[in-house]
Every structure is written in structure tokens, then in C-alpha cells.
Coordinates of C-alpha atoms in Angstrom, one line a residue:
Chain A
M1 CA 178.8 -19.9 6.3
S2 CA 175.5 -19.5 8.0
L3 CA 173.4 -15.8 8.9
Y4 CA 172.1 -15.8 12.2
F5 CA 169.4 -13.5 12.8
T6 CA 169.7 -11.5 16.9
K7 CA 166.3 -10.0 18.8
E8 CA 168.3 -6.7 18.5
H9 CA 168.3 -7.2 14.9
E10 CA 171.9 -7.6 14.4
W11 CA 173.1 -9.9 11.7
L12 CA 176.2 -12.5 12.1
R13 CA 177.4 -13.5 9.1
V14 CA 180.3 -16.9 11.0
D15 CA 182.8 -18.6 8.7
G16 CA 184.4 -20.9 11.3
D17 CA 184.9 -19.1 14.0
V18 CA 184.9 -15.5 12.3
A19 CA 181.8 -13.6 12.3
V20 CA 181.1 -10.5 10.3
V21 CA 178.9 -9.0 12.5
G22 CA 175.5 -5.4 11.2
I23 CA 172.1 -4.2 11.9
S24 CA 169.2 -5.8 9.7
K25 CA 167.5 -3.9 6.5
H26 CA 164.8 -3.8 9.1
A27 CA 167.1 -2.4 11.7
A28 CA 168.1 -0.3 9.2
E29 CA 164.7 1.0 7.5
A30 CA 163.4 2.2 11.5
L31 CA 166.2 3.8 12.1
G32 CA 166.3 6.3 8.7
D33 CA 169.0 8.0 7.5
I34 CA 171.9 7.3 8.5
V35 CA 174.8 10.0 9.3
F36 CA 177.1 8.7 11.4
A37 CA 178.1 5.5 12.4
E38 CA 181.8 4.6 14.5
T39 CA 183.3 0.9 14.2
P40 CA 185.3 -0.4 17.1
E41 CA 188.9 -0.9 16.9
A42 CA 190.9 -4.1 16.2
G43 CA 192.4 -5.8 19.2
R44 CA 188.5 -5.1 20.8
D45 CA 188.0 -7.8 23.5
L46 CA 183.4 -7.6 23.6
S47 CA 181.6 -9.2 26.0
K48 CA 177.9 -10.5 25.0
G49 CA 176.1 -7.2 25.0
D50 CA 178.9 -4.7 25.3
D51 CA 178.3 -0.9 23.7
A52 CA 180.3 -2.8 20.2
A53 CA 179.2 0.7 17.7
V54 CA 177.5 3.4 16.8
V55 CA 174.9 4.4 14.3
E56 CA 173.2 7.4 14.8
S57 CA 170.1 8.6 12.2
V58 CA 169.1 12.3 11.2
K59 CA 166.9 11.9 14.3
A60 CA 168.5 9.8 17.2
A61 CA 172.2 7.9 18.2
S62 CA 171.8 4.3 18.5
D63 CA 174.3 1.8 19.9
V64 CA 175.1 -1.9 18.2
Y65 CA 175.7 -4.2 20.9
A66 CA 178.2 -7.2 20.2
P67 CA 176.1 -9.9 19.6
A68 CA 178.7 -12.5 21.5
S69 CA 181.9 -12.7 23.1
G70 CA 185.0 -12.4 21.3
E71 CA 188.0 -10.0 19.9
V72 CA 187.2 -7.6 17.3
L73 CA 189.5 -8.5 14.1
E74 CA 188.3 -5.4 12.2
G75 CA 185.6 -2.4 11.5
N76 CA 184.3 -1.5 8.8
E77 CA 186.1 2.0 7.7
A78 CA 184.2 2.4 4.8
L79 CA 181.6 4.0 6.8
A80 CA 183.5 6.8 8.8
D81 CA 183.3 8.2 5.3
N82 CA 180.0 6.4 4.2
P83 CA 177.5 5.5 6.6
G84 CA 174.8 5.9 4.3
L85 CA 175.9 2.2 3.0
V86 CA 174.3 1.2 6.3
N87 CA 170.9 2.4 4.1
E88 CA 171.9 1.2 0.8
D89 CA 173.6 -2.5 1.8
P90 CA 172.8 -3.2 5.7
E91 CA 173.1 -6.8 5.5
G92 CA 176.2 -6.3 3.0
E93 CA 178.2 -4.0 2.3
G94 CA 177.0 -2.1 5.4
W95 CA 178.5 -4.2 7.7
F96 CA 180.0 -3.4 11.4
F97 CA 183.0 -5.3 11.8
K98 CA 184.3 -9.0 12.1
M99 CA 185.1 -10.2 14.9
K100 CA 186.2 -14.0 16.3
L101 CA 183.8 -15.7 18.5
A102 CA 185.2 -16.5 22.2
N103 CA 182.3 -18.8 22.2
Q104 CA 180.1 -20.8 19.1
G105 CA 177.7 -21.5 22.2
E106 CA 176.5 -18.6 21.9
L107 CA 175.2 -18.6 18.5
D108 CA 172.8 -21.2 19.9
G109 CA 169.9 -19.4 20.8
M110 CA 170.1 -16.9 17.7
M111 CA 167.7 -17.3 14.7
D112 CA 167.7 -18.2 11.2
E113 CA 166.4 -15.8 8.0
A114 CA 163.3 -17.8 8.0
A115 CA 162.7 -17.1 12.0
Y116 CA 163.7 -14.3 12.0
R117 CA 162.0 -12.3 9.2
A118 CA 158.8 -14.1 10.0
W119 CA 159.2 -12.3 13.7
C120 CA 159.6 -9.1 12.1
E121 CA 155.9 -9.6 10.8
T122 CA 154.8 -9.6 13.9
L123 CA 156.6 -6.6 14.8
Chain B
M1 CA 148.1 9.9 28.6
T2 CA 145.5 10.5 27.3
Q3 CA 145.7 8.9 23.5
A4 CA 147.1 10.7 20.9
E5 CA 144.6 12.7 18.5
L6 CA 144.8 12.2 14.8
L7 CA 145.2 14.1 12.3
P8 CA 141.8 15.5 9.7
L9 CA 144.5 14.5 7.1
D10 CA 145.7 11.1 9.0
E11 CA 144.1 8.8 5.7
W12 CA 145.7 11.1 3.4
H13 CA 149.1 11.0 5.7
K14 CA 149.4 6.8 5.1
A15 CA 147.9 6.5 1.8
Q16 CA 151.6 8.5 0.7
G17 CA 153.3 6.4 2.7
A18 CA 153.5 8.4 6.1
R19 CA 155.1 6.7 9.0
M20 CA 153.4 8.1 11.8
V21 CA 154.2 9.3 15.1
P22 CA 153.3 10.1 18.0
F23 CA 153.2 14.5 19.1
A24 CA 152.0 16.9 20.6
G25 CA 149.5 14.9 21.2
Y26 CA 148.6 14.3 17.6
M27 CA 149.9 11.2 15.7
M28 CA 152.4 12.8 13.3
P29 CA 153.9 11.6 10.1
V30 CA 157.5 11.5 10.7
Q31 CA 158.3 10.9 7.5
Y32 CA 157.7 9.3 4.1
E33 CA 160.8 8.7 1.7
G34 CA 163.1 9.5 4.4
I35 CA 164.4 12.8 5.6
I36 CA 167.4 14.0 4.0
A37 CA 165.1 13.4 0.6
E38 CA 162.6 15.8 2.0
H39 CA 164.0 17.8 3.7
L40 CA 166.8 18.6 0.2
W41 CA 163.4 18.3 -2.2
T42 CA 162.1 20.9 -0.3
R43 CA 164.8 23.8 -0.7
E44 CA 165.2 22.3 -4.7
H45 CA 161.3 22.6 -5.0
A46 CA 158.7 22.7 -2.5
G47 CA 157.7 20.3 0.2
L48 CA 153.9 20.0 2.0
F49 CA 153.7 20.2 5.7
D50 CA 150.9 19.2 7.9
V51 CA 151.0 21.2 11.3
S52 CA 147.3 21.0 11.6
H53 CA 148.4 20.0 15.0
M54 CA 149.2 23.3 15.7
G55 CA 146.6 26.0 17.7
Q56 CA 144.4 28.7 15.2
I57 CA 142.8 30.7 17.8
L58 CA 140.9 34.4 16.6
L59 CA 141.1 37.2 19.8
E60 CA 137.5 39.6 19.1
G61 CA 136.7 42.6 20.8
D62 CA 137.9 46.6 21.5
N63 CA 141.6 47.4 21.3
V64 CA 142.9 43.5 21.4
D65 CA 146.2 45.0 19.3
A66 CA 146.7 47.7 22.9
A67 CA 145.8 44.0 25.0
L68 CA 148.2 41.7 22.8
E69 CA 150.8 44.6 23.3
R70 CA 151.1 43.9 27.3
L71 CA 151.9 40.5 26.2
M72 CA 154.2 40.5 23.8
P73 CA 156.5 42.9 22.7
G74 CA 155.9 43.5 19.0
D75 CA 153.6 46.6 17.9
F76 CA 150.7 45.8 16.9
A77 CA 148.9 49.1 17.2
I78 CA 150.8 49.8 13.7
L79 CA 150.4 46.3 12.3
M80 CA 148.7 46.5 8.6
D81 CA 145.1 44.6 8.1
G82 CA 146.1 41.7 6.2
R83 CA 150.2 41.4 8.1
L84 CA 151.7 38.6 10.2
R85 CA 154.2 39.2 12.5
Y86 CA 156.6 36.9 14.6
S87 CA 156.0 37.5 18.9
M88 CA 156.5 35.9 21.6
L89 CA 153.7 35.5 24.3
L90 CA 155.8 36.2 27.9
N91 CA 155.5 36.2 31.2
E92 CA 155.8 38.5 33.7
E93 CA 160.0 37.5 34.7
G94 CA 159.7 38.5 30.6
G95 CA 160.0 34.3 30.2
I96 CA 158.6 33.0 27.0
I97 CA 155.3 31.1 27.5
D98 CA 155.4 30.5 23.6
D99 CA 156.6 31.4 20.6
L100 CA 153.6 32.4 18.0
M101 CA 152.5 34.4 14.6
V102 CA 150.5 37.7 14.9
T103 CA 148.0 38.5 12.6
R104 CA 145.8 41.7 11.9
R105 CA 143.0 40.3 9.8
G106 CA 140.4 43.1 9.4
D107 CA 138.6 43.5 12.5
H108 CA 140.5 40.9 14.2
F109 CA 143.8 38.9 15.3
Y110 CA 144.7 35.7 14.2
L111 CA 147.0 33.7 16.1
V112 CA 149.3 30.4 15.6
V113 CA 150.8 29.2 18.6
N114 CA 152.7 25.7 18.9
G115 CA 150.7 22.8 19.3
A116 CA 152.4 20.9 22.2
T117 CA 151.4 24.5 24.2
K118 CA 148.2 25.5 22.9
A119 CA 146.2 24.3 25.6
G120 CA 148.3 26.5 28.0
D121 CA 148.5 29.3 25.7
I122 CA 144.3 29.7 26.4
E123 CA 144.7 29.0 29.1
N124 CA 147.5 32.0 29.4
L125 CA 145.3 34.6 27.1
K126 CA 142.0 34.2 28.4
A127 CA 143.4 34.5 32.2
R128 CA 145.4 38.0 31.1
L129 CA 143.2 39.4 28.4
S130 CA 140.2 41.5 29.7
D131 CA 136.2 39.7 29.3
E132 CA 135.7 42.0 26.6
I133 CA 137.3 40.5 24.1
R134 CA 136.5 36.7 22.5
L135 CA 138.9 34.1 22.0
T136 CA 138.0 31.4 20.2
H137 CA 139.8 28.0 19.6
M138 CA 139.3 26.8 15.8
T139 CA 139.5 23.9 16.2
G140 CA 137.9 23.1 13.2
Q141 CA 140.9 23.8 10.7
A142 CA 143.3 22.3 9.6
L143 CA 146.9 23.9 8.6
L144 CA 148.9 23.1 5.9
A145 CA 152.1 24.9 5.1
L146 CA 153.6 24.5 1.2
Q147 CA 157.9 25.6 1.1
G148 CA 160.3 25.7 -1.4
P149 CA 161.9 27.6 -3.7
R150 CA 158.9 27.0 -6.5
A151 CA 155.9 26.8 -3.4
A152 CA 155.4 30.6 -5.1
D153 CA 154.6 29.2 -8.6
V154 CA 152.5 26.4 -7.5
L155 CA 150.0 28.1 -5.3
A156 CA 149.7 31.0 -8.0
A157 CA 149.0 27.9 -10.5
L158 CA 145.7 27.5 -8.0
A159 CA 145.3 30.9 -6.6
P160 CA 147.2 33.4 -8.5
E161 CA 146.5 36.5 -6.5
V162 CA 148.5 34.7 -4.0
A163 CA 151.7 35.6 -6.1
D164 CA 151.0 39.3 -4.9
L165 CA 151.3 38.6 -0.9
S166 CA 155.0 39.3 0.0
F167 CA 157.2 37.9 3.8
M168 CA 154.9 38.2 6.6
Q169 CA 151.7 39.4 4.4
G170 CA 148.3 37.1 4.4
M171 CA 144.7 36.7 2.2
H172 CA 141.8 35.3 2.0
C173 CA 141.7 33.2 -1.4
R174 CA 139.8 30.2 -2.7
I175 CA 142.0 27.1 -3.5
A176 CA 140.7 24.3 -5.6
G177 CA 137.0 25.7 -4.7
V178 CA 138.0 25.6 -1.5
E179 CA 138.2 29.1 1.1
A180 CA 141.3 29.9 2.6
W181 CA 143.3 31.7 4.4
V182 CA 146.9 32.0 2.8
S183 CA 149.6 34.2 4.8
R184 CA 153.8 34.1 3.0
S185 CA 155.2 33.0 6.2
G186 CA 157.1 29.2 7.3
Y187 CA 159.2 27.3 8.8
T188 CA 162.2 26.2 6.8
G189 CA 164.3 29.3 5.9
E190 CA 163.0 29.4 2.3
D191 CA 159.6 31.3 0.3
G192 CA 156.3 29.6 1.1
F193 CA 152.5 29.5 2.4
E194 CA 151.1 28.7 5.2
I195 CA 147.5 27.9 4.4
S196 CA 144.7 27.4 7.0
M197 CA 141.3 25.4 6.1
A198 CA 137.9 24.0 7.4
N199 CA 139.0 20.5 8.7
E200 CA 136.6 18.6 5.7
D201 CA 139.1 21.1 2.7
A202 CA 142.6 19.7 3.4
A203 CA 142.1 17.0 1.9
T204 CA 141.5 18.9 -1.5
I205 CA 143.7 21.0 -1.1
A206 CA 146.7 18.8 0.3
D207 CA 145.6 16.5 -3.6
A208 CA 145.4 20.2 -5.4
L209 CA 149.2 20.2 -4.0
V210 CA 151.0 16.8 -4.3
A211 CA 149.0 16.2 -8.1
D212 CA 151.7 18.8 -9.1
E213 CA 155.0 17.5 -9.7
R214 CA 157.0 19.9 -8.0
V215 CA 155.7 19.2 -4.7
R216 CA 156.0 16.4 -2.2
P217 CA 154.7 15.4 1.1
V218 CA 157.5 16.5 3.7
G219 CA 157.1 15.1 8.0
L220 CA 158.6 16.2 11.2
G221 CA 161.8 15.4 10.5
A222 CA 162.5 17.3 7.6
R223 CA 160.8 20.7 9.4
D224 CA 162.9 20.3 12.6
S225 CA 166.2 19.8 10.3
L226 CA 165.1 22.6 8.6
R227 CA 164.3 24.8 10.9
L228 CA 167.8 24.2 12.5
E229 CA 169.4 25.0 9.7
A230 CA 167.6 27.7 9.1
G231 CA 168.3 28.7 13.0
L232 CA 165.2 29.3 14.0
P233 CA 164.1 28.0 17.2
L234 CA 162.0 25.4 18.3
Y235 CA 159.8 25.9 21.8
G236 CA 160.3 23.8 24.3
H237 CA 163.6 23.2 23.2
D238 CA 165.5 26.2 22.6
L239 CA 163.0 28.2 23.8
D240 CA 161.2 28.3 27.4
E241 CA 160.5 30.5 30.5
E242 CA 163.5 30.8 31.6
V243 CA 164.4 32.4 28.4
T244 CA 164.0 35.8 27.2
P245 CA 163.8 37.2 23.9
V246 CA 167.1 39.0 24.2
M247 CA 168.8 35.8 25.2
A248 CA 166.9 34.0 22.5
G249 CA 168.7 36.7 20.4
L250 CA 164.6 37.6 18.9
N251 CA 165.3 41.2 19.2
F252 CA 164.1 41.6 16.1
A253 CA 160.5 41.2 17.4
I254 CA 160.7 43.6 20.1
G255 CA 159.5 46.9 18.1
K256 CA 161.0 49.5 18.1
R257 CA 158.0 51.7 19.9
R258 CA 158.0 49.0 22.7
R259 CA 161.8 48.8 23.3
E260 CA 160.9 52.8 24.7
E261 CA 158.0 52.5 25.8
G262 CA 157.9 49.3 27.7
G263 CA 154.8 48.5 28.7
F264 CA 155.0 44.6 28.1
A265 CA 155.0 41.6 30.6
G266 CA 158.9 41.7 31.7
D267 CA 159.6 44.8 30.5
R268 CA 162.1 45.8 33.1
R269 CA 164.2 43.1 32.1
I270 CA 164.3 42.9 28.7
M271 CA 164.6 46.9 28.6
A272 CA 167.9 46.0 30.4
E273 CA 169.1 43.0 28.0
L274 CA 168.5 45.0 25.4
A275 CA 170.8 47.9 27.0
D276 CA 173.5 45.7 28.8
G277 CA 173.3 42.5 27.2
P278 CA 172.0 39.2 28.3
A279 CA 174.0 36.6 30.8
A280 CA 173.8 34.3 28.2
C281 CA 172.7 33.9 24.4
R282 CA 171.7 31.5 21.9
V283 CA 174.5 31.0 19.2
G284 CA 174.8 28.7 16.4
I285 CA 177.5 25.9 16.7
L286 CA 179.3 24.0 14.1
V287 CA 180.4 20.6 15.6
E288 CA 184.2 19.0 14.0
G289 CA 183.4 15.9 12.6
R290 CA 180.5 13.9 11.8
Q291 CA 178.2 12.8 14.5
P292 CA 175.7 15.1 15.3
V293 CA 175.8 16.4 19.0
R294 CA 172.2 16.5 20.2
E295 CA 169.6 19.1 22.5
G296 CA 171.2 17.8 26.4
A297 CA 175.0 17.8 25.2
E298 CA 177.3 20.0 27.9
I299 CA 179.2 23.0 26.5
L300 CA 182.2 23.5 28.3
D301 CA 185.1 26.4 27.3
D302 CA 189.1 25.8 27.0
E303 CA 189.5 24.8 30.5
G304 CA 186.8 22.5 30.5
N305 CA 184.1 24.3 32.3
E306 CA 180.4 24.2 31.8
V307 CA 179.0 27.4 30.2
G308 CA 176.2 25.7 28.2
R309 CA 173.8 23.4 26.2
I310 CA 173.1 22.1 23.8
T311 CA 169.8 22.8 23.0
S312 CA 169.0 21.6 19.1
G313 CA 171.3 19.4 17.0
G314 CA 171.5 17.1 14.3
H315 CA 172.8 16.4 11.2
S316 CA 172.5 19.3 8.0
P317 CA 171.3 17.3 5.0
S318 CA 172.2 20.9 3.6
L319 CA 175.9 21.0 4.6
G320 CA 176.1 17.3 4.6
R321 CA 177.7 18.1 8.6
P322 CA 176.5 18.3 12.0
I323 CA 175.2 21.6 13.2
A324 CA 174.0 22.7 16.3
M325 CA 172.6 25.3 18.6
G326 CA 172.3 26.4 22.3
Y327 CA 173.3 28.6 24.7
V328 CA 176.2 30.4 26.2
A329 CA 177.3 32.7 28.3
A330 CA 177.8 36.0 26.5
P331 CA 181.2 36.5 26.7
L332 CA 182.0 33.1 24.9
S333 CA 178.9 33.8 22.3
Q334 CA 180.9 36.1 19.8
A335 CA 181.4 34.2 15.8
G336 CA 184.4 32.4 16.3
T337 CA 185.2 32.1 19.7
H338 CA 186.0 28.1 20.3
L339 CA 184.1 25.7 22.6
K340 CA 184.2 22.0 23.5
V341 CA 181.1 20.0 23.4
E342 CA 180.9 17.3 25.8
Q343 CA 178.0 14.2 25.2
R344 CA 178.1 10.4 26.8
G345 CA 181.7 11.4 27.8
K346 CA 183.4 12.4 23.7
L347 CA 184.3 15.6 23.4
F348 CA 184.0 17.9 20.3
S349 CA 185.7 20.6 19.2
A350 CA 183.2 23.4 17.8
E351 CA 183.3 27.0 17.7
V352 CA 180.2 29.5 17.6
T353 CA 178.9 30.8 14.1
P354 CA 176.6 33.5 12.6
M355 CA 172.7 31.9 12.3
P356 CA 171.0 30.4 9.4
F357 CA 173.8 28.2 8.5
V358 CA 171.6 28.5 5.6
P359 CA 170.9 31.7 4.2
H360 CA 167.0 32.3 3.8
R361 CA 165.3 33.2 0.6
Y362 CA 162.3 35.0 2.0
H363 CA 160.5 37.0 -0.7
R364 CA 160.8 40.4 0.3
K365 CA 159.8 43.4 -2.1
Q366 CA 162.3 45.6 -2.9
G367 CA 161.7 48.8 -1.4
K368 CA 159.4 47.9 1.3

């Protein structure tokens, strides 16, 4: 299993051709208190960069983009009743969706955890 | 774009862990520990807000009350010393240039106006008031607000005389050894105070207040969610020059004598709206589900016709659900009216509801 991060502050935990996707701790802290999250339905085909999910903090609405192309396997239903999970455990229980990757080559341009954390320090 | 100015308490906020953002030309604390926690703390204990971006203005001269009555719909002639009124600076069509607080303080009037509009207000007042009235923009004064059910106990521990103030009354007093003007007023729906003091004394008072464990600093984010729950309009969003006091549902700020006599900017239109009702009015809106609807979302009737716009909306931390306010055509303004709200292509069911969303808890003395 390997962990990838994007410059959009999303993470992918990849196991074979399946990725769990969420937003980083840095992103969750920047958003502040999250009061609503809408995750994609299973079966939806996503192209890299598509709007995949919605997250709303007290202050504003933001889109969660598909960090890679593929088919949605499952949205995190726990977020509907408890969107605060994204603040409590953004890189764990607060995941947004699972997807089957269409093209693992898309992972190549992403950062590993150390590179991502170092990059966040520079922001 | 000019550089945002720093508040007198800029360093203090940073030391308290604030996240600073540009707002109304200043770097302002938007949050410290988190908006929801700060919001709920204010409802249960006491929150300290820095509102030094707001404009504090002194007006001196003969008959300032009569001069103000030409520009605002309040009855200032009967306003007693040390009392304040919520009022509005109106254009000649009755549109709202700003909403503000007006206090009679001895031989002068003290105004507190919105930060984003203060420069325009001062220009407007100078142009419309006679030269015999001296206007002073009190740039040497900071402004703090202490709000919440514990605010009175906290402040009375430092200045016992403030316990005698009732809602919309003010006095000079000393807090932690420094001079301040304190009024029992605020923008959260809770009991509380607004405290004006010299810029260089602001940290002394802020430190004395947060030294009390019932007090935590609260940022702009929670200030917005608190005032929304309290049904209080925010200038530039829920109020602007296209809107009259009657449309905004602020009839309480139009004095009884003023309604009969007129004599203020926009009086003909406003008196007609008082008699016949306005074409559109500000209402509270409860939105179904969990997703907030925000400023700019369209309000639709059952047949899908646009009948208004959301002017403020968001998550209510106290109610744990989305709430909003907006303007709708008058026939749709009755509580219980079903509406739809459209935001980013998505339709939400909504219902007109009385405001405030969370009851006010102002300190009004019995028998007054």
C-alpha cells in the first residue's frame, strides 16, 4: 500500500488498482469546521480533475477533485451524518471515496508523504 | 489595492493563535480555536471580539439631534443622555447607506458605523450636515465587544457599575485602570457590552478580560454565524442602498413621532411602505437538509419563478442546521411559506420562518 499526495491537497491510499481518496490534514485545517460533505455514488466514472465531491466549511464551499481517472467504488457514507470526521481524522476515517484507477501512470506525478509535508511547509 | 491596515491589537491576536485575514481594509482575526467552538462558547459563556475596524465618530454642535433626524429615521430628540439607538443613514430615496449605533453622550452624539463603509459615511455626513456641526473620526479609539451570558459578571468584576446598565445604555468607567466608554449592546443576540478605549489601552483591557476563564477570544467567523442566528442584518449583504428600513424589517428603528411627521431622507417612500407594505421584504429561511445555502442563491416559488435572493446563509452552530436570510416578494413573506432555493444547479426545499433563529437574551430592566 502506498500513499500519494497532490498539489490540490488530496491524498490517495493505493492498494493494487484501488485508491481511497481524501483531503489532507493541511486542507482540513485550512477549511476549518466542516459542516457538510457530499460524496460521489458508486459506479460514477471520473476523469482526472472532475468535481468528485463537495465539502463545506462554516465559511465556504469547496470542490474535491478526482485526483485520478477511474470508477467510483464507494462514497464514505459516514460523512453524510458526521461531516466533522473530516476535521477529526482527515487522512483516515474522514476519507471521501474509493475508486478503481483507470491509469496507474497518473500516480507518477504525485508526491510521496515526505515531499508533500515538506511542500506544505513552504506555503 | 492598498495594503490592509493593522489593528491596534494585531500582535495580541497573533499571540492568541488567531488566523488573520484581510477584511474591510484591516487584517482581522477570523478564528482562533475554530468557528463552531468560538460560537458555542459565546452562547454559553463570554466571547471577546475585536471590532476596532468599525468607525467611531463624534458629532458636536447645536441641535445635532435635529440634524441627525434629517438623515435617519430615529427619534433622537427624546433620546436620553447615555442611551443609544440602532439607526440607519438613509439616502434621499430611503435606501440604506449604512446601519449604525447613535448614542447621546452629554453635549455630543457618538456614532459607531460599519468598518467597510466608514469612509463613505464620513464623507456623506460632512456633505449633508451643516458646517456648524463638528465631525471627529475617532481614529485613536479601539473597540472591543464582550458578548454572552457571562459577560455581565465578567465585566462587573472589573467595573462594578456596569451591572446597572440596561440594554442600549452606556457609561464612562475605568476597566483595569484605564478609561473606557461601555455600552450594553452587541451583535450576537446575547447580553453583552461594547467597550471603546484608546488604542494604546486596548491590550490592557483585552488581557484583563481573557484573564477571566469564562472569556475566550472570538473571531469574525463566529461573529457572522452569531449575528445570523440572531436575525441581525449585515451591511453590504442584507442591507444596501437599494433596500429601505421597511423592506429590511427594521421598522422598530423608525420612531413613532417620525412615522407621523416624516422629515427624514426618503420619508415619502418609507411612509408609503409603512402604510401599504413594501414590495419585497427580508425574511428568515430554514433550509432542508444539511448543506448550507449562501449569499447569491436564487429563491424560487413553487412554480420555479425567481422571487428573491439569499443575502446571508450558512450553518447554524447552535441549531446544527443551515439557516439563511433573504429578500422575497411580499406575498411570499409569511412564516410557513414553502420556497425553493437554487444553488449551483441544485434545488433545496426551504420555508420562511420568523427571526431570530435563536432567541435574543438582551438585558432589559423590568418596568422600562
